[in-house]
Coordinates of C-alpha atoms in Angstrom, one line a residue:
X1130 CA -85.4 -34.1 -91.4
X1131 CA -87.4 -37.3 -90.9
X1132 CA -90.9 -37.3 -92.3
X1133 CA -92.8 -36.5 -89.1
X1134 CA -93.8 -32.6 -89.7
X1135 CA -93.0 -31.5 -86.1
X1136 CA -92.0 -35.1 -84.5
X1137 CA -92.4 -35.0 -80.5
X1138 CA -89.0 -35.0 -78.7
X1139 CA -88.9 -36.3 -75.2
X1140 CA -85.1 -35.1 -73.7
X1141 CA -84.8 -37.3 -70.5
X1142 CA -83.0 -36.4 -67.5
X1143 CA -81.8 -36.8 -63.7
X1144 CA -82.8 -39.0 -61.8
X1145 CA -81.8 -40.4 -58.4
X1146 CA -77.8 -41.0 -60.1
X1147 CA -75.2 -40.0 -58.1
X1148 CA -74.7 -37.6 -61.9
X1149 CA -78.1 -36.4 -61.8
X1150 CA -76.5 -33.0 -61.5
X1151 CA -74.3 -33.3 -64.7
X1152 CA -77.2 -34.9 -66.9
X1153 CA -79.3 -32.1 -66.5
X1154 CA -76.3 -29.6 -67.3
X1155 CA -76.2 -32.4 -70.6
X1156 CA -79.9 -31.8 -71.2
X1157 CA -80.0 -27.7 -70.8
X1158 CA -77.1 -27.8 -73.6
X1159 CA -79.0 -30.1 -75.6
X1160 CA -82.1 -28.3 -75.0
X1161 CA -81.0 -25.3 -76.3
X1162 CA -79.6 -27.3 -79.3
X1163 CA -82.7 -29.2 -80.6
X1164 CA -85.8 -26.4 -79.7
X1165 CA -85.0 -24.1 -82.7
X1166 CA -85.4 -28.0 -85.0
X1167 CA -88.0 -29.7 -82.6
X1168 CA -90.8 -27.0 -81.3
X1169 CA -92.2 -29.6 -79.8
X1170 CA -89.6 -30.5 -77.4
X1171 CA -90.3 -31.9 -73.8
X1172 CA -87.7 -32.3 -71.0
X1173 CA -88.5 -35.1 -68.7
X1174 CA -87.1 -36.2 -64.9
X1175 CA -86.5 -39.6 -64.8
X1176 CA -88.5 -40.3 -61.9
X1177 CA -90.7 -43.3 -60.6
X1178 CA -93.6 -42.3 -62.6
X1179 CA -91.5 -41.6 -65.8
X1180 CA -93.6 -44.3 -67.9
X1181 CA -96.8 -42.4 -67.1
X1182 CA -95.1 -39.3 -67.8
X1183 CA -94.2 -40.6 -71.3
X1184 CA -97.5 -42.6 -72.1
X1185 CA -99.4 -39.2 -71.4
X1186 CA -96.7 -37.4 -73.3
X1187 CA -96.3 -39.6 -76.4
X1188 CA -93.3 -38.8 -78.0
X1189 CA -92.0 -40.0 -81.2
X1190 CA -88.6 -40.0 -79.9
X1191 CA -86.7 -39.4 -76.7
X1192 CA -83.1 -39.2 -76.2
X1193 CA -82.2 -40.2 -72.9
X1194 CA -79.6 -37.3 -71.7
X1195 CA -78.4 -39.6 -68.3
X1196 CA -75.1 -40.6 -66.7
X1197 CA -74.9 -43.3 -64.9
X1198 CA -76.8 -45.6 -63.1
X1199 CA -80.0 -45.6 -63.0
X1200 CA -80.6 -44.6 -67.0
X1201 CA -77.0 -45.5 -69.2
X1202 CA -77.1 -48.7 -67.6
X1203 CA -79.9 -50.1 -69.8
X1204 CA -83.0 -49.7 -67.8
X1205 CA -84.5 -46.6 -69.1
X1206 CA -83.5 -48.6 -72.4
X1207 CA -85.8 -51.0 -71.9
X1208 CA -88.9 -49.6 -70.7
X1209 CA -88.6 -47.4 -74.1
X1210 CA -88.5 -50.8 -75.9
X1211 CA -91.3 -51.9 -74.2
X1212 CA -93.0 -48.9 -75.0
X1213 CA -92.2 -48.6 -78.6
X1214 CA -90.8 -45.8 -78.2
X1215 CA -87.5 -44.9 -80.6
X1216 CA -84.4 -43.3 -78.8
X1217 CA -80.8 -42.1 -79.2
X1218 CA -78.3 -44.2 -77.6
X1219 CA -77.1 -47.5 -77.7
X1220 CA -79.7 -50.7 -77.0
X1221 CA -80.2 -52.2 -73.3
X1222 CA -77.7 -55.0 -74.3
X1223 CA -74.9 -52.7 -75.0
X1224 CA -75.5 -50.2 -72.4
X1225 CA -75.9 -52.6 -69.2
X1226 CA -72.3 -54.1 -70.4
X1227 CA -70.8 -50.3 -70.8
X1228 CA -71.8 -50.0 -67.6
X1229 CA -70.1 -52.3 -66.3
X1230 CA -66.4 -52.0 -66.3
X1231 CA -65.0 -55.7 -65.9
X1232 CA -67.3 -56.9 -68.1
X1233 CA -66.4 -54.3 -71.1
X1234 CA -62.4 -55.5 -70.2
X1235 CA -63.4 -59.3 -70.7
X1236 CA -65.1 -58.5 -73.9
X1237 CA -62.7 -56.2 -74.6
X1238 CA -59.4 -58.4 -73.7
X1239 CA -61.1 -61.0 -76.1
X1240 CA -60.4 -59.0 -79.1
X1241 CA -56.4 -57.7 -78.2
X1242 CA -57.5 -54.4 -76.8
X1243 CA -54.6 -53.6 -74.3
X1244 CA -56.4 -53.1 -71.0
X1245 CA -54.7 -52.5 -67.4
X1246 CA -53.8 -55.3 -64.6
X1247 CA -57.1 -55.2 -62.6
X1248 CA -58.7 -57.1 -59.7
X1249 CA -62.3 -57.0 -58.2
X1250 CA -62.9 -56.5 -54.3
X1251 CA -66.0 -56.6 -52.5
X1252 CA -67.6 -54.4 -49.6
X1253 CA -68.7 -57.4 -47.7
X1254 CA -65.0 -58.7 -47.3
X1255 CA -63.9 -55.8 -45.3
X1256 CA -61.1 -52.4 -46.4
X1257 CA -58.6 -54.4 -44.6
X1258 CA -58.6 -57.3 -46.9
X1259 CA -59.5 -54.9 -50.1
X1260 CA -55.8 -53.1 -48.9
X1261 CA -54.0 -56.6 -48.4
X1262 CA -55.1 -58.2 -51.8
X1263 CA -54.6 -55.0 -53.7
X1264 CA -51.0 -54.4 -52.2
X1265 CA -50.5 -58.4 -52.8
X1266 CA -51.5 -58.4 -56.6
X1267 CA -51.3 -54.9 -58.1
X1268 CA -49.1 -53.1 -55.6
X1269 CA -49.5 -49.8 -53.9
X1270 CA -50.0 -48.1 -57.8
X1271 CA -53.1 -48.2 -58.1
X1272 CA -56.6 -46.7 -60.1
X1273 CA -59.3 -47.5 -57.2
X1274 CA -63.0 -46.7 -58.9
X1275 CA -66.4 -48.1 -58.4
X1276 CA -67.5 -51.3 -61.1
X1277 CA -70.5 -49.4 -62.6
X1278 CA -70.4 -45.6 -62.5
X1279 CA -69.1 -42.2 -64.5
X1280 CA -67.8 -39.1 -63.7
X1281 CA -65.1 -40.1 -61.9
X1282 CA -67.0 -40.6 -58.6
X1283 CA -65.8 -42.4 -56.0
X1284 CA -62.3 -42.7 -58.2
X1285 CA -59.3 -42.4 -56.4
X1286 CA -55.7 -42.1 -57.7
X1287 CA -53.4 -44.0 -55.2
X1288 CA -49.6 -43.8 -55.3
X1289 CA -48.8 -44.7 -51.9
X1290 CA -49.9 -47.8 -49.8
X1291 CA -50.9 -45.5 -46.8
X1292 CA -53.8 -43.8 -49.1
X1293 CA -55.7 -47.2 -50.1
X1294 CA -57.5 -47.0 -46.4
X1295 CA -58.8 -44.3 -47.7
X1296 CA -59.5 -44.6 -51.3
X1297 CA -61.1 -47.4 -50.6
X1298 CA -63.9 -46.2 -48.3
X1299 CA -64.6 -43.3 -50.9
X1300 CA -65.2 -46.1 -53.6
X1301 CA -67.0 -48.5 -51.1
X1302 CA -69.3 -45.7 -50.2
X1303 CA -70.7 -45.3 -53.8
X1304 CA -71.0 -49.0 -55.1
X1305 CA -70.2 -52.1 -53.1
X1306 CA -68.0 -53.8 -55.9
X1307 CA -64.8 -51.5 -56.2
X1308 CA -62.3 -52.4 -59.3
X1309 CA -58.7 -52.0 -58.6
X1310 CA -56.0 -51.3 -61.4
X1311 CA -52.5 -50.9 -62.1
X1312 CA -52.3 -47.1 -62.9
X1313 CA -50.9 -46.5 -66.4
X1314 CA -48.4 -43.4 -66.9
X1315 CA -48.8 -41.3 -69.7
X1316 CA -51.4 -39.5 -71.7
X1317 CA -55.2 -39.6 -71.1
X1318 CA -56.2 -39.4 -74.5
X1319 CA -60.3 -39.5 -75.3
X1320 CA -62.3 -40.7 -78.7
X1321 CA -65.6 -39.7 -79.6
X1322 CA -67.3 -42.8 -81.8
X1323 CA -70.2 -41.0 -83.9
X1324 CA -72.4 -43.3 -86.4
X1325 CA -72.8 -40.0 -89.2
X1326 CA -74.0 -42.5 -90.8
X1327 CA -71.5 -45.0 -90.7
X1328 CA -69.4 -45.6 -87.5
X1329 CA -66.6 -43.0 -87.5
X1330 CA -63.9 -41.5 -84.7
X1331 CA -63.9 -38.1 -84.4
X1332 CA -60.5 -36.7 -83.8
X1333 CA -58.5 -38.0 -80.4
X1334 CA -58.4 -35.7 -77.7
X1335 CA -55.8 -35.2 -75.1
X1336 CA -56.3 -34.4 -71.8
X1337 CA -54.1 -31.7 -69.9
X1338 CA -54.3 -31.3 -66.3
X1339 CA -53.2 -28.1 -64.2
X1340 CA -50.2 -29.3 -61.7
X1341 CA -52.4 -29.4 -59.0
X1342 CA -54.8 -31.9 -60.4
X1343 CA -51.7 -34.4 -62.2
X1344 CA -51.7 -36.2 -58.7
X1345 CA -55.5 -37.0 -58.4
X1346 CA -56.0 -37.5 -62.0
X1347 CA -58.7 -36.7 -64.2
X1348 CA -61.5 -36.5 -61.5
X1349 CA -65.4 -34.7 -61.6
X1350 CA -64.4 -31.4 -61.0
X1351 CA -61.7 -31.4 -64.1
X1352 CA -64.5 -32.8 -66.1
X1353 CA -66.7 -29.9 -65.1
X1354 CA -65.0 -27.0 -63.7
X1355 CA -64.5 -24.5 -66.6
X1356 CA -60.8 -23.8 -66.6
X1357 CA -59.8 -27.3 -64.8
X1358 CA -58.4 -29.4 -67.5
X1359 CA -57.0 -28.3 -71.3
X1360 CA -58.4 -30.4 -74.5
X1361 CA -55.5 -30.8 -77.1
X1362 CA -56.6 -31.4 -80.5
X1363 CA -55.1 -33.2 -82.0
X1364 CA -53.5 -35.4 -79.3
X1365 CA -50.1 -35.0 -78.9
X1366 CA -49.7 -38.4 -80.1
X1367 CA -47.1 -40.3 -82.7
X1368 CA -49.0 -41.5 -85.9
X1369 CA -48.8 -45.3 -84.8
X1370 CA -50.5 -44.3 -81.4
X1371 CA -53.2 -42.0 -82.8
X1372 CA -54.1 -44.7 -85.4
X1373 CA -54.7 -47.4 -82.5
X1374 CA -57.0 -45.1 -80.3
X1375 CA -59.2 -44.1 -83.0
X1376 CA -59.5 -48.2 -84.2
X1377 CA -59.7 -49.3 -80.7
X1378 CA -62.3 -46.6 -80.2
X1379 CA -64.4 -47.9 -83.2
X1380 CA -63.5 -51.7 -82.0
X1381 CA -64.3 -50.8 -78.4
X1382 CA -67.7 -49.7 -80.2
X1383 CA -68.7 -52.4 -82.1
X1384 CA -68.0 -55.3 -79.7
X1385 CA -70.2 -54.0 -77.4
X1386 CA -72.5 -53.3 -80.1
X1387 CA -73.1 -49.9 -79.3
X1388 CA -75.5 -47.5 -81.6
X1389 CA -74.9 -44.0 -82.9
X1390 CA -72.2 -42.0 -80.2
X1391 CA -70.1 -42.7 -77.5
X1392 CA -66.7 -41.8 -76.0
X1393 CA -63.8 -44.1 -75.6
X1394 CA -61.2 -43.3 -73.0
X1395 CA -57.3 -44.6 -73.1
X1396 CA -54.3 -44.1 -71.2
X1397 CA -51.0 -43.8 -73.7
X1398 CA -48.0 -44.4 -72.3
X1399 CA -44.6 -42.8 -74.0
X1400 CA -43.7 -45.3 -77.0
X1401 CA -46.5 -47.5 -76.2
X1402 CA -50.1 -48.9 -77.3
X1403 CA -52.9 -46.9 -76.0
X1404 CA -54.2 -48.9 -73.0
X1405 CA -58.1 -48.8 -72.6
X1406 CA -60.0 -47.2 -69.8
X1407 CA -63.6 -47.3 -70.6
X1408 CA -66.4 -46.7 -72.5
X1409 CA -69.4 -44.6 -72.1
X1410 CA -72.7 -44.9 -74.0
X1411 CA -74.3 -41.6 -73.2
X1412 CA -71.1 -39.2 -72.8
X1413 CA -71.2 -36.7 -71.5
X1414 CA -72.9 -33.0 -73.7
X1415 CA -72.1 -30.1 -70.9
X1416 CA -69.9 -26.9 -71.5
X1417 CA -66.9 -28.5 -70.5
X1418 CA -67.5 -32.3 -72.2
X1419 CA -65.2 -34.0 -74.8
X1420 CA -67.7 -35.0 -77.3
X1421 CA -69.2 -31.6 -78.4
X1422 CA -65.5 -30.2 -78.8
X1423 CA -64.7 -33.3 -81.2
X1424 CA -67.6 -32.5 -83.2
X1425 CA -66.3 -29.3 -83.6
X1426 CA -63.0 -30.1 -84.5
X1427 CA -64.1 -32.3 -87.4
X1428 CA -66.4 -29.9 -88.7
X1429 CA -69.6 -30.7 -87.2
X1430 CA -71.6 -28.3 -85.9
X1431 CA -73.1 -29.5 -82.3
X1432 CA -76.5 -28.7 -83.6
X1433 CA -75.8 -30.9 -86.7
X1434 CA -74.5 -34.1 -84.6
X1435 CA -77.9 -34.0 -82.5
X1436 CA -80.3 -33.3 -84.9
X1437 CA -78.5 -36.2 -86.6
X1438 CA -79.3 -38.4 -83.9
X1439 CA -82.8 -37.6 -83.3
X1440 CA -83.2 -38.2 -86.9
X1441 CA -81.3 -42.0 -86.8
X1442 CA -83.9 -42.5 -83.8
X1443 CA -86.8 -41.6 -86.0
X1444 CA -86.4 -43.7 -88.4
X1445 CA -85.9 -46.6 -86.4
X1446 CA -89.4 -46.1 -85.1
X1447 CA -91.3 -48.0 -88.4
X1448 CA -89.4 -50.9 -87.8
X1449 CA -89.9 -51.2 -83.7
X1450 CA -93.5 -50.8 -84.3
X1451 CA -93.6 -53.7 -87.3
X1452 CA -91.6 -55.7 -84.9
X1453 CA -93.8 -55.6 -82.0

């Protein structure tokens, strides 16, 4: 334990994120977690007077507990910077490039990560020319999600050229810059990237998907339904394949220059390279999340991993207040 005798912990949570609802199932988990190691443990709304909120509060740490936009895009990030405040997570820098999901594959392609055929449309140009260019360049098989969000919102699994129409103004109606890619057969395979202390993959999971959900993919209410989707540790993978998601996971990691967890997700065809999906810098720490059943799996106790975080945040903070 660090050498605070009862250190402050701020949790952080919500939001106005279209997975405001899933980070506070993250933060009740966590909650529960970290009160029997922190007494003094605060949970927090990320709300427009969340600066206030924290400069009356205090804390020695927080650990932001958010999905998506506003909050694991960098900008909750950088107000703690700017407040001096240690926290669990990844830095602005690598968190506002996680979020965004072309600019992780351009880093990403840089470095011989096998990544998906993908193309960028635009609200402003219309769903008419969004269908023509897709069905032009990529063809009617297609992954349609929005540029900078998680969970699986507005994502759309498109096998036929008569459902873009539609995917498309389900994406459109959550983000205004929709990316488009070739949809990859195969596996969905998941690594969790834990610094414990050194970066390390925890072991790949595979995700199994009842019959019903196999045509819409891995979508919110797999992730979060209890019963909706089976993780198969170890992945059901050959040696050669399992190898490459764990370094790509722990590439995937370091280009972006990520700090102390997050999950990397792949696509793994039969008898070929994992293909990269995306990153995420604050996965996600529900019931029914990936990350918590990795830990467990290598032998980590979910407490463990937490308190472990908490503690690399702490003793960040004599260096962030030298520095400022």
């Amino acid at each position: 334990m660090s050498g605070l005798s009862c250190p402050r912990v701020a949790l952080i949570c919500g939001g106005p994120s279209s997975e405001a609802a899933v980070s506070r199932l993250s933060v009740g988990r966590v909650q529960a977690a970290l009160r029997h190691h922190y007494p003094d443990l605060h949970v927090l709304e990320l709300t427009p007077t969340i600066a206030v909120d924290l400069h009356r509060l205090a804390p020695d740490v927080a650990f932001p507990v958010l999905h998506g936009p506003p909050g694991e895009d960098g900008t909750i990030q950088g107000l703690l910077d700017i407040m001096q405040i240690p926290y669990v997570g990844s830095g602005v820098t690598a968190s506002a490039l996680a979020m965004d999901k072309l600019l992780t594959k351009q880093l990403l392609k840089a470095h011989g990560i096998p990544l998906a055929s993908d193309l960028v449309v635009k609200r402003e140009d219309g769903i008419d020319k969004a269908v023509q260019t897709t069905l032009a360049q990529l063809g009617s098989l297609v992954v349609i999600k929005p540029r900078s969000q998680g969970s699986s919102l507005g994502t759309s699994l498109v096998r036929q050229a008569d459902e873009l129409d539609v995917a498309f103004r389900e994406a459109f109606s959550v983000e205004s810059d929709v990316l488009v890619e070739s949809m990859v057969p195969g596996k969905e395979a998941t690594v969790s990237v834990l610094e414990h202390p050194t970066v390390m993959p925890l072991p790949v999971i595979e995700i199994c998907l009842p019959e019903d959900a196999r045509l819409t993919g891995y979508g919110y209410d797999e992730k979060y339904t209890p019963g909706r989707s089976e993780h198969i540790i170890p992945a059901r993978l050959t040696d050669h394949q399992y190898q490459l998601c764990e370094a790509y996971a722990v590439k995937a990691f370091e280009v972006l220059g990520c700090r102390d967890f997050a999950r990397v997700d792949f696509m793994v065809p039969d008898d070929q390279d994992p293909v990269f999906l995306e990153i995420n810098t604050i996965p996600g720490l529900t019931p029914t999340s990936l990350l918590p059943d990795a830990a467990e799996a290598a032998g980590l106790a979910f407490d463990d991993v937490l308190v472990a975080l908490v503690e690399r945040a702490l003793a960040r903070g004599p260096a962030i207040r030298q520095n400022s």
